[in-house]
Short mmCIF file of C-alpha atoms in Angstrom, two decimals:
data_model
loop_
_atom_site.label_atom_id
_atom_site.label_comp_id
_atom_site.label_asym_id
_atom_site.label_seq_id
_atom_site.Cartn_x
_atom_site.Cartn_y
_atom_site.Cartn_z
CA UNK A 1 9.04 -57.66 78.39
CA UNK A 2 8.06 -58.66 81.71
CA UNK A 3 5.58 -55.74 82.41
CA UNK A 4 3.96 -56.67 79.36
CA UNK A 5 3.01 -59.81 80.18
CA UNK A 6 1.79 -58.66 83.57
CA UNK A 7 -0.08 -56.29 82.10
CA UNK A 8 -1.44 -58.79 79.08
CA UNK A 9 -2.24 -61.66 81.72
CA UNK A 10 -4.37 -58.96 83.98
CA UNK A 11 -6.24 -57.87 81.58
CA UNK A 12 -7.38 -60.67 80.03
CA UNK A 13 -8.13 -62.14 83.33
CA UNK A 14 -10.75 -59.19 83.96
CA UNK A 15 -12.19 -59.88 80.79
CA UNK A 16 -12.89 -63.71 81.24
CA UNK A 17 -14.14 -63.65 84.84
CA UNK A 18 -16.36 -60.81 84.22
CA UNK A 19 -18.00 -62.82 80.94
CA UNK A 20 -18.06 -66.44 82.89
CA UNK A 21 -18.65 -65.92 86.59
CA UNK A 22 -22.15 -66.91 86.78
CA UNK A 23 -21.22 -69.81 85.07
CA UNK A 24 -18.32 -70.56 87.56
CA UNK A 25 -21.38 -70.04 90.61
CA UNK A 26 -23.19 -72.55 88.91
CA UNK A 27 -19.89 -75.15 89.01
CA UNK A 28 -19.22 -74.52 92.57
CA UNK A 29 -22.72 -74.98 93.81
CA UNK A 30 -23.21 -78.31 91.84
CA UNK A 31 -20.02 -79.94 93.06
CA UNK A 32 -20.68 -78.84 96.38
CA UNK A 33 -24.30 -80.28 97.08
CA UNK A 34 -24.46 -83.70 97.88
CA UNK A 35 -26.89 -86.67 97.55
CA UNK A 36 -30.13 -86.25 99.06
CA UNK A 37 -29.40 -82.61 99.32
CA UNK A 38 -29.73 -81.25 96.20
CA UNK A 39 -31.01 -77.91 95.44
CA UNK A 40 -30.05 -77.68 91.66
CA UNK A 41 -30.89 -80.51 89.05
CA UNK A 42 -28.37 -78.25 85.98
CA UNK A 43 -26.39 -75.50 85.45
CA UNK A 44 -29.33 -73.43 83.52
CA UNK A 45 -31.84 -74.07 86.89
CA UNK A 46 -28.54 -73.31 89.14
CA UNK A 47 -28.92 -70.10 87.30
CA UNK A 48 -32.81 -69.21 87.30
CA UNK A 49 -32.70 -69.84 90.91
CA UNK A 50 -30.14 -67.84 92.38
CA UNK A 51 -31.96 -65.06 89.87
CA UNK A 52 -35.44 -65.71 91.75
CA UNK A 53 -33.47 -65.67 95.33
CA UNK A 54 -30.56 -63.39 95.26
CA UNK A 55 -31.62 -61.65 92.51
CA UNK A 56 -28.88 -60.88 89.29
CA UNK A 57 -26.45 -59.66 91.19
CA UNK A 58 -26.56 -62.80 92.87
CA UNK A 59 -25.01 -64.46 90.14
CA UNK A 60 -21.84 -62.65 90.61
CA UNK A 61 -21.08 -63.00 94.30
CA UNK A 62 -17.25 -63.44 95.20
CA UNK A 63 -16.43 -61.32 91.69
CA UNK A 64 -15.30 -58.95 93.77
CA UNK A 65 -12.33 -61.19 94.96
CA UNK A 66 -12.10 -62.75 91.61
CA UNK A 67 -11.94 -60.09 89.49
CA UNK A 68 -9.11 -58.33 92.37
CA UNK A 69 -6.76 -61.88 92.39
CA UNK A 70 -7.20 -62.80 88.86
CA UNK A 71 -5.11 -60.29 87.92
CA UNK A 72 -1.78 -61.52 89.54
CA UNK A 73 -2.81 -65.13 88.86
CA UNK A 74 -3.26 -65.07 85.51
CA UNK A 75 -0.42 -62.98 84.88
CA UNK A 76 2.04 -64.84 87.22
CA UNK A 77 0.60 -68.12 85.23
CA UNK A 78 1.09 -66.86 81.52
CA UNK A 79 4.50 -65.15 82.68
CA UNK A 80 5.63 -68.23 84.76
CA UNK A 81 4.97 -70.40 81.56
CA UNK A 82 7.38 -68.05 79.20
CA UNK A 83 9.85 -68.15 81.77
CA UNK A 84 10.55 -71.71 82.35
CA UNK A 85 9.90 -72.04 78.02
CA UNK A 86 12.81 -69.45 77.48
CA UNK A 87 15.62 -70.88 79.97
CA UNK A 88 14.36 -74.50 78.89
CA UNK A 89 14.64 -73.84 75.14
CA UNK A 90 18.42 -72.06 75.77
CA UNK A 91 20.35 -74.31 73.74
CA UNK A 92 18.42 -73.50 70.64
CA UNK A 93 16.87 -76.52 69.76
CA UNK A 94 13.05 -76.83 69.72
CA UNK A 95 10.95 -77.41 72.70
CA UNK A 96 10.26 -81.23 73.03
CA UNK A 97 6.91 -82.23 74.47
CA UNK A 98 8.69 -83.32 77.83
CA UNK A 99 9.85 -79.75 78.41
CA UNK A 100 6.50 -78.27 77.22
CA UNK A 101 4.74 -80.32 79.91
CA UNK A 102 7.68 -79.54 82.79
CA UNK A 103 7.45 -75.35 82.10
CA UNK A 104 3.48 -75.66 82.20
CA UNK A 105 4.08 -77.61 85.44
CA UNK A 106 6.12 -75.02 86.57
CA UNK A 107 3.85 -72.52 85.96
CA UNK A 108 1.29 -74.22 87.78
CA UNK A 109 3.36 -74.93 90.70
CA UNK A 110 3.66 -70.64 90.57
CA UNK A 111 0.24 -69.72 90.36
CA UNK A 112 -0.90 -71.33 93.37
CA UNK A 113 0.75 -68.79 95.90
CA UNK A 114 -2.39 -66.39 94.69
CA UNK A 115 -5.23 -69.43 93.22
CA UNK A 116 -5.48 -70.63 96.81
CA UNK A 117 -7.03 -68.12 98.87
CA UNK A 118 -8.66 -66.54 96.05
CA UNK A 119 -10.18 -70.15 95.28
CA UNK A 120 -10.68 -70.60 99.27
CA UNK A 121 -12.56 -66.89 99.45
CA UNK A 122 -14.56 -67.44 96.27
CA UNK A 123 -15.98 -70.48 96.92
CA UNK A 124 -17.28 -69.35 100.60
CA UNK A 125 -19.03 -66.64 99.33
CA UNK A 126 -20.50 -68.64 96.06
CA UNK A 127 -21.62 -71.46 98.05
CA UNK A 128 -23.21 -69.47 100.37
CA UNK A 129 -26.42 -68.54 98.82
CA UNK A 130 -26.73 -72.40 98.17
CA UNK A 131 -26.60 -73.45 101.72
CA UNK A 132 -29.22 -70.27 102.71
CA UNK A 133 -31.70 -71.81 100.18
CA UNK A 134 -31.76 -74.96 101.53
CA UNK A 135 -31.92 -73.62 105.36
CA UNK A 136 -34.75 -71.45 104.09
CA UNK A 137 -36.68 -75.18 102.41
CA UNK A 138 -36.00 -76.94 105.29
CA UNK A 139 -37.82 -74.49 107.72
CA UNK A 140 -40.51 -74.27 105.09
CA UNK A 141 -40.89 -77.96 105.22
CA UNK A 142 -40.96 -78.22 108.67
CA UNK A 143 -43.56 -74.97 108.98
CA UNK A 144 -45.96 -77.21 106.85
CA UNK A 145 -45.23 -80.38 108.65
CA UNK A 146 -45.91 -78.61 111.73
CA UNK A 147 -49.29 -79.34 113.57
CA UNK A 148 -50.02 -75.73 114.90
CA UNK A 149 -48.74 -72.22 114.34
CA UNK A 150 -47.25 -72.00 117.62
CA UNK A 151 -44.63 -74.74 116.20
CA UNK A 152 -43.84 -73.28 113.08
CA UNK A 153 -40.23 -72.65 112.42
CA UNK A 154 -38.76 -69.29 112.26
CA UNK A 155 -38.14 -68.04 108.94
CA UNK A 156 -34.24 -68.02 107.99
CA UNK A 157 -32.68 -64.73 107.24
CA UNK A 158 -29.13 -65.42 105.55
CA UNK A 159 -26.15 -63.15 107.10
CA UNK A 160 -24.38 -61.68 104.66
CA UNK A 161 -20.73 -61.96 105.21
CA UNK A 162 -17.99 -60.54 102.98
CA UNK A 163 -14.28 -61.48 101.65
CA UNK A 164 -12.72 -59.10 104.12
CA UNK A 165 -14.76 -60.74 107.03
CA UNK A 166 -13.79 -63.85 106.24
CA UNK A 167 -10.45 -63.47 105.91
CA UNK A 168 -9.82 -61.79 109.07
CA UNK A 169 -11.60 -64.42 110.88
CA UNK A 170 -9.31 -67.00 109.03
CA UNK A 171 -6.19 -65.43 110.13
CA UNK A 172 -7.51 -64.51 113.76
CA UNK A 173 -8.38 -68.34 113.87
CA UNK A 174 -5.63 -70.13 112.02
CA UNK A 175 -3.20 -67.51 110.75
CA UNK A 176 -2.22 -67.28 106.93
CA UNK A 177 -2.90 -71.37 106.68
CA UNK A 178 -6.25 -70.92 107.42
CA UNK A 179 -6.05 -68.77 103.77
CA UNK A 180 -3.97 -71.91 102.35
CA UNK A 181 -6.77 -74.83 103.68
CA UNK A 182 -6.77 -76.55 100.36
CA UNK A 183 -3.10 -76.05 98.84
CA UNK A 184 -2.32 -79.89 97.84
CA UNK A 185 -5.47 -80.25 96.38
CA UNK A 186 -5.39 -77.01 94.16
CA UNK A 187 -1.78 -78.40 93.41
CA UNK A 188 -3.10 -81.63 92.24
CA UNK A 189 -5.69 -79.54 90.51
CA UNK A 190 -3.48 -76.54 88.93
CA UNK A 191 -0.30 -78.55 88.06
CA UNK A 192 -1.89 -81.22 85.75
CA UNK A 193 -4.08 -78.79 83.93
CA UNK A 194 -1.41 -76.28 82.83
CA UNK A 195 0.77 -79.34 81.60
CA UNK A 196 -2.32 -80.13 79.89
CA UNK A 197 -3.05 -76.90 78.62
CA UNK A 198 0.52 -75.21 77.56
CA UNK A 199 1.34 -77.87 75.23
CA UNK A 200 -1.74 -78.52 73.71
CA UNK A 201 -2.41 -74.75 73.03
CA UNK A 202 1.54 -74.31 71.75
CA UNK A 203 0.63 -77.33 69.44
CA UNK A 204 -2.57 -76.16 68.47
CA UNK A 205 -1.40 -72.59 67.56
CA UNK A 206 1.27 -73.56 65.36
CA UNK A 207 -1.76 -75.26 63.45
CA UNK A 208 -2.23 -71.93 62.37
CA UNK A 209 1.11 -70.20 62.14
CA UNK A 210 2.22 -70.20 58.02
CA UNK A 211 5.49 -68.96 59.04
CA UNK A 212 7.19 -69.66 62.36
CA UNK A 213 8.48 -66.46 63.31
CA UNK A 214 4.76 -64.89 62.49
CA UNK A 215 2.57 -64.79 65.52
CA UNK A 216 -0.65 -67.02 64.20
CA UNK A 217 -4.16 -65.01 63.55
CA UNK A 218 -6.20 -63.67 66.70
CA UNK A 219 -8.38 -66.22 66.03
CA UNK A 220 -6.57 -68.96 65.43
CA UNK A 221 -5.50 -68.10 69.42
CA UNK A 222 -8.79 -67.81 70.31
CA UNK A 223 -9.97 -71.19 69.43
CA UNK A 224 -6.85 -72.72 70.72
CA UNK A 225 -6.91 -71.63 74.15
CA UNK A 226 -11.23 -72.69 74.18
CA UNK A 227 -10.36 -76.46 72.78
CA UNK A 228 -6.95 -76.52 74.70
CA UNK A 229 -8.54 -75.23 78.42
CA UNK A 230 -11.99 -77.00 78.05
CA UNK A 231 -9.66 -80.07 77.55
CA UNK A 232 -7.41 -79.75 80.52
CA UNK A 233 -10.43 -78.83 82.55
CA UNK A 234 -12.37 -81.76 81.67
CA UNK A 235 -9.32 -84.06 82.77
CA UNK A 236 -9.13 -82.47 85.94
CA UNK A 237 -12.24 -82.01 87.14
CA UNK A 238 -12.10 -84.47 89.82
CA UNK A 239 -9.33 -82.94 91.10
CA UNK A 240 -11.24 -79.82 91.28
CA UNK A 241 -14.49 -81.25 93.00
CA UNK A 242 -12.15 -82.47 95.61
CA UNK A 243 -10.59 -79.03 96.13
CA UNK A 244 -14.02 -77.48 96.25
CA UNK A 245 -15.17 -79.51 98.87
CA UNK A 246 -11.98 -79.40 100.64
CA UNK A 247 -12.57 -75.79 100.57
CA UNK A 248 -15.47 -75.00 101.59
CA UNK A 249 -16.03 -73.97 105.50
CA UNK A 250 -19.75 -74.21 105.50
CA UNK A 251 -21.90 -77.22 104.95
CA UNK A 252 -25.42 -77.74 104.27
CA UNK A 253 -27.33 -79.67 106.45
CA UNK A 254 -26.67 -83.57 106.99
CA UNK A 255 -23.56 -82.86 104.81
CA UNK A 256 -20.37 -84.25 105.10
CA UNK A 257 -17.12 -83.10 106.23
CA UNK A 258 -13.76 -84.49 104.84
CA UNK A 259 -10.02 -84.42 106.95
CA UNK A 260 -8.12 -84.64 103.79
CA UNK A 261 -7.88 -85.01 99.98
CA UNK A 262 -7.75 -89.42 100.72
CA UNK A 263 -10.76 -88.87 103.06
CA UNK A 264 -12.66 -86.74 100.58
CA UNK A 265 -12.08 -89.21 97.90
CA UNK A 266 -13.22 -92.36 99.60
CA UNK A 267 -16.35 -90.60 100.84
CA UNK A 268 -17.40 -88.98 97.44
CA UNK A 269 -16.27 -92.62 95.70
CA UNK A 270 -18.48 -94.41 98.21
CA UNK A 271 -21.79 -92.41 98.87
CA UNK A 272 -22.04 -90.48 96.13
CA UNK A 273 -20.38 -92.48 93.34
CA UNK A 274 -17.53 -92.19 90.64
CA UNK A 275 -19.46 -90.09 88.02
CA UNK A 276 -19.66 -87.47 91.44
CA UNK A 277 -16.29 -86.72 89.94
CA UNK A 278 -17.44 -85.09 87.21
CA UNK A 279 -20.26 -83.13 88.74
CA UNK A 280 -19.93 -79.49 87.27
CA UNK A 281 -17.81 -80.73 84.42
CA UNK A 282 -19.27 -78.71 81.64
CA UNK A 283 -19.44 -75.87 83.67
CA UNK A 284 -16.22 -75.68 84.42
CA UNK A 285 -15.32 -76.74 80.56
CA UNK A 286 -17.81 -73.48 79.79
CA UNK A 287 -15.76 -70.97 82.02
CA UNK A 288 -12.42 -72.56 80.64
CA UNK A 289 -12.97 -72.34 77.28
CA UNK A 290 -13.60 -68.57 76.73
CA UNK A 291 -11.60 -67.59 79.69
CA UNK A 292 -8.53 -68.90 78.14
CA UNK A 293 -9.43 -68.24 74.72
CA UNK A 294 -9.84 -64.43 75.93
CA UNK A 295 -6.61 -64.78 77.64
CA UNK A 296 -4.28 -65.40 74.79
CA UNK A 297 -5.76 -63.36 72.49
CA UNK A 298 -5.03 -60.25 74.60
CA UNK A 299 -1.67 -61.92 75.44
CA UNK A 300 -0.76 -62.73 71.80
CA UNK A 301 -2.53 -59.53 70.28
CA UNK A 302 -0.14 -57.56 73.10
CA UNK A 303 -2.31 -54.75 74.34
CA UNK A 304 0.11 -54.02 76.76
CA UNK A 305 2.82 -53.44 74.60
CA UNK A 306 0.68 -51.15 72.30
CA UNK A 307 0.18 -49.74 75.52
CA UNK A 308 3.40 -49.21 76.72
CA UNK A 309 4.65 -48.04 73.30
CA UNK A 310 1.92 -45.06 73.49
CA UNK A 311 2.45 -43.94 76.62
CA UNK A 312 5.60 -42.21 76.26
CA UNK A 313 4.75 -40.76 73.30
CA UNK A 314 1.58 -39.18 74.68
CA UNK A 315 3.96 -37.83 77.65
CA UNK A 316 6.42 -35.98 75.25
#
């Protein structure tokens, strides 16, 4: 039923953004620093440093709207991707790969009413411990470069801001696009991983199925949605550098700013390089894998219908 799958996509959203946020941090502040900038040389010193800095809690800043938007994403995703399987499997036959690929673009196309301003109000409030440390080693530089006491900089105190702040600056400013600044490139992101990921997880599941109408084991699931989403990240991941930057309101210093997703491109292509394409690659393969390996084993296992099924019973 419908409600199940809401219920089944939520919950196994919360699960895999509460296990792989830090590691999600660590993917948004590598693809956002740029050359001659950098603050982070990996993932695992992306990591140690926003511990010394900001502390552990540090590691999980914008959960808060992850962990509230997930929820409808992943559920409208998963759901989304049933839907368009059912009405385009009507006549009986079996799903070709064609149609495999158009219901996971479908269910891309869906998600991204909800994956754009929770992407757009994550990554502000993930990047911005990144830009901070590198205003706070700038004026450090320039206190020791200084000549006398009387010309050393001012120390830099970062101002906290929060999702709620943002967001009603965004649509005091710009309205409800100001929430969507990034929606072709999240497209271009979104769309070609799920009709990457539907039909090589459906294929990869059957793998394990010994009888078609038998649901395959849990972890048969499991390790289809981790090779299946660390796949269809990987192949996207330029996309997703692009909507990152696109995204992001606040630059470092000497950093550059981009009109458009052809704009972005050319200047990432140009100063940076092509392999800039891939910065934050295994990250994001990292948060993938276990996110959507979580995902359909609470979505295949069915919590919520076990769930649902008790309820009533408990009532009477």
């Amino acid at each position: 039923s419908l409600p199940a799958k809401l219920i089944n996509g939520g919950i196994a959203g919360l699960i895999g953004v509460t296990c792989v946020f830090p590691i999600d941090l660590a993917k948004t502040r590598l693809q956002n620093q740029q050359n001659g900038q950098r603050m982070y040389t990996s993932m695992s010193d992306c990591l140690i440093k926003t511990i010394r800095s900001e502390g552990y809690f540090g590691m999980y800043r914008g959960a808060a709207v992850n962990l509230t938007l997930v929820t409808p994403e992943k559920a409208i995703k998963l759901a989304a991707n049933d839907f368009f399987r059912h009405h385009l499997s009507k006549d009986g036959k079996k799903l070709t790969l064609l149609r495999e690929m158009l219901a996971g673009c479908g269910a891309g196309t869906c998600q991204v009413i909800v994956t754009t301003p929770m992407e757009m109000l994550k990554i502000q409030l993930q990047d911005a411990g990144r830009i901070a440390a590198q205003k706070k080693l700038m004026a450090a530089q320039a206190q020791l470069s200084s000549s006398s006491a009387a010309g050393a900089a001012e120390p830099v105190v970062e101002a906290r801001t929060t999702a709620t702040q943002i967001t009603r600056e965004l649509l005091r400013s710009k309205g409800i696009a100001g929430l969507y600044k990034g929606l072709g490139a999240t497209l271009l992101r979104d769309v070609p991983f799920s009709i990457v990921y539907f039909p090589l997880f459906a294929n990869l599941n059957k793998l394990g199925q010994k009888d078609p109408n038998v649901k395959a084991p849990f972890y048969v699931s499991f390790l289809s949605g981790c090779v299946a989403g660390s796949t269809a990240a990987v192949a996207v991941n330029p996309c997703d550098v692009i909507k990152t930057r696109l995204q992001s309101l606040q630059r470092g210093v000497n950093e550059d700013t981009y009109s458009g997703i052809l704009d972005c491109t050319k200047k990432i292509w140009q100063k940076e390089g092509p392999m800039a394409f891939l910065k934050g690659a295994y990250c994001r393969a990292l948060v993938i894998a276990p996110l959507f390996g979580i995902a359909q084993v609470v979505y295949f296992i069915g919590i919520a219908e076990f769930l649902l099924d008790i309820l009533p019973k408990h009532r009477a």
